[in-house]
Amino acid sequence: MQTNEGDVVIAEKGSSLRLVDIPGHNRIRSKFLEQYKKTAKALVFVVDSASIQKDIRDIAEFLFDVLTDPVLYDRSLPVLVACNKSDLALAKKASVVKEKLEKEM
């Protein structure tokens, strides 16, 4: 597994932004996070809202690790927790995902 990377050009500002999608597999995600955390400008933590129930402990633990990581914490990076797959029938609403994550942490 590897990261997915791409550049987004912001025409109005004449600048670009590099986006890096780190794989979520628990055996490799920490390795990739280590590689990018010193240069990241922001963090988007994506949660699968259709399978949150079965993976809640793992998701909450990794989110907690990210939020309390000394390098990321000291840099005061903005963090967005986003729910994907919300169009699926079994998906939980964002408010439910938030509640479950807070309770688990």
Short mmCIF file of C-alpha atoms in Angstrom, two decimals:
data_model
loop_
_atom_site.label_atom_id
_atom_site.label_comp_id
_atom_site.label_asym_id
_atom_site.label_seq_id
_atom_site.Cartn_x
_atom_site.Cartn_y
_atom_site.Cartn_z
CA MET A 1 0.00 0.00 0.00
CA GLN A 2 1.12 3.52 -0.65
CA THR A 3 -0.13 7.06 -0.34
CA ASN A 4 -2.23 8.74 -3.02
CA GLU A 5 -0.91 12.20 -3.75
CA GLY A 6 -2.05 15.05 -5.96
CA ASP A 7 -1.80 18.78 -6.43
CA VAL A 8 -4.75 21.16 -6.45
CA VAL A 9 -4.26 24.53 -8.12
CA ILE A 10 -6.11 27.45 -6.59
CA ALA A 11 -6.44 29.78 -9.57
CA GLU A 12 -7.75 32.79 -7.63
CA LYS A 13 -4.70 32.82 -5.38
CA GLY A 14 -2.18 31.60 -7.92
CA SER A 15 -1.00 28.85 -5.60
CA SER A 16 -1.22 25.10 -5.28
CA LEU A 17 -1.89 22.66 -2.50
CA ARG A 18 -0.53 19.13 -2.18
CA LEU A 19 -2.99 16.56 -0.87
CA VAL A 20 -1.79 13.25 0.56
CA ASP A 21 -4.19 10.39 1.26
CA ILE A 22 -2.64 8.11 3.87
CA PRO A 23 -3.90 4.49 3.84
CA GLY A 24 -6.12 3.66 6.79
CA HIS A 25 -4.88 0.13 7.36
CA ASN A 26 -3.75 -0.04 10.99
CA ARG A 27 -0.44 -1.78 10.20
CA ILE A 28 0.89 1.00 7.97
CA ARG A 29 -0.94 4.24 8.71
CA SER A 30 1.40 5.27 11.56
CA LYS A 31 4.42 4.85 9.29
CA PHE A 32 2.96 7.22 6.70
CA LEU A 33 1.76 9.66 9.35
CA GLU A 34 5.32 9.88 10.69
CA GLN A 35 6.52 10.70 7.18
CA TYR A 36 4.15 13.65 6.65
CA LYS A 37 3.28 15.07 10.06
CA LYS A 38 6.19 17.53 10.22
CA THR A 39 5.20 19.23 6.96
CA ALA A 40 1.40 18.96 7.03
CA LYS A 41 -0.60 22.19 7.06
CA ALA A 42 -3.89 20.55 8.07
CA LEU A 43 -5.35 17.12 8.72
CA VAL A 44 -8.57 15.57 7.44
CA PHE A 45 -9.46 12.43 9.39
CA VAL A 46 -11.96 10.44 7.31
CA VAL A 47 -14.33 8.03 9.05
CA ASP A 48 -16.38 5.39 7.22
CA SER A 49 -19.83 6.20 8.54
CA ALA A 50 -21.23 2.90 7.27
CA SER A 51 -18.90 0.69 9.30
CA ILE A 52 -18.20 2.89 12.33
CA GLN A 53 -20.05 0.54 14.69
CA LYS A 54 -17.73 -2.42 14.18
CA ASP A 55 -14.50 -0.37 14.04
CA ILE A 56 -15.25 2.30 16.65
CA ARG A 57 -12.55 1.31 19.14
CA ASP A 58 -9.79 1.27 16.50
CA ILE A 59 -10.98 4.53 14.92
CA ALA A 60 -11.26 6.36 18.24
CA GLU A 61 -7.88 5.09 19.38
CA PHE A 62 -6.14 6.27 16.22
CA LEU A 63 -7.94 9.63 16.28
CA PHE A 64 -6.88 10.08 19.91
CA ASP A 65 -3.28 9.20 18.98
CA VAL A 66 -3.36 11.76 16.17
CA LEU A 67 -4.88 14.49 18.35
CA THR A 68 -2.35 13.93 21.15
CA ASP A 69 0.71 13.36 18.97
CA PRO A 70 3.33 15.81 20.32
CA VAL A 71 4.47 17.00 16.89
CA LEU A 72 0.96 17.58 15.57
CA TYR A 73 -0.24 19.06 18.86
CA ASP A 74 2.66 21.51 19.12
CA ARG A 75 2.03 22.68 15.56
CA SER A 76 -1.67 23.36 16.31
CA LEU A 77 -2.79 21.88 12.99
CA PRO A 78 -6.42 22.33 12.06
CA VAL A 79 -8.20 18.96 12.10
CA LEU A 80 -11.41 18.09 10.27
CA VAL A 81 -13.18 14.82 11.02
CA ALA A 82 -15.19 13.92 7.91
CA CYS A 83 -17.71 11.11 7.41
CA ASN A 84 -17.67 9.35 4.08
CA LYS A 85 -20.13 6.82 2.61
CA SER A 86 -22.96 8.78 4.19
CA ASP A 87 -25.15 7.97 1.19
CA LEU A 88 -25.34 4.28 2.14
CA ALA A 89 -28.45 2.96 3.89
CA LEU A 90 -26.57 1.73 6.99
CA ALA A 91 -24.47 4.87 7.38
CA LYS A 92 -24.64 6.74 10.66
CA LYS A 93 -25.32 10.47 10.71
CA ALA A 94 -22.42 12.80 11.48
CA SER A 95 -23.91 13.62 14.89
CA VAL A 96 -24.02 9.91 15.77
CA VAL A 97 -20.44 9.38 14.60
CA LYS A 98 -19.34 12.34 16.73
CA GLU A 99 -21.17 11.00 19.77
CA LYS A 100 -19.71 7.50 19.36
CA LEU A 101 -16.16 8.83 18.95
CA GLU A 102 -16.46 11.09 21.98
CA LYS A 103 -17.88 8.28 24.10
CA GLU A 104 -15.15 5.84 23.02
CA MET A 105 -12.34 8.31 23.66
#
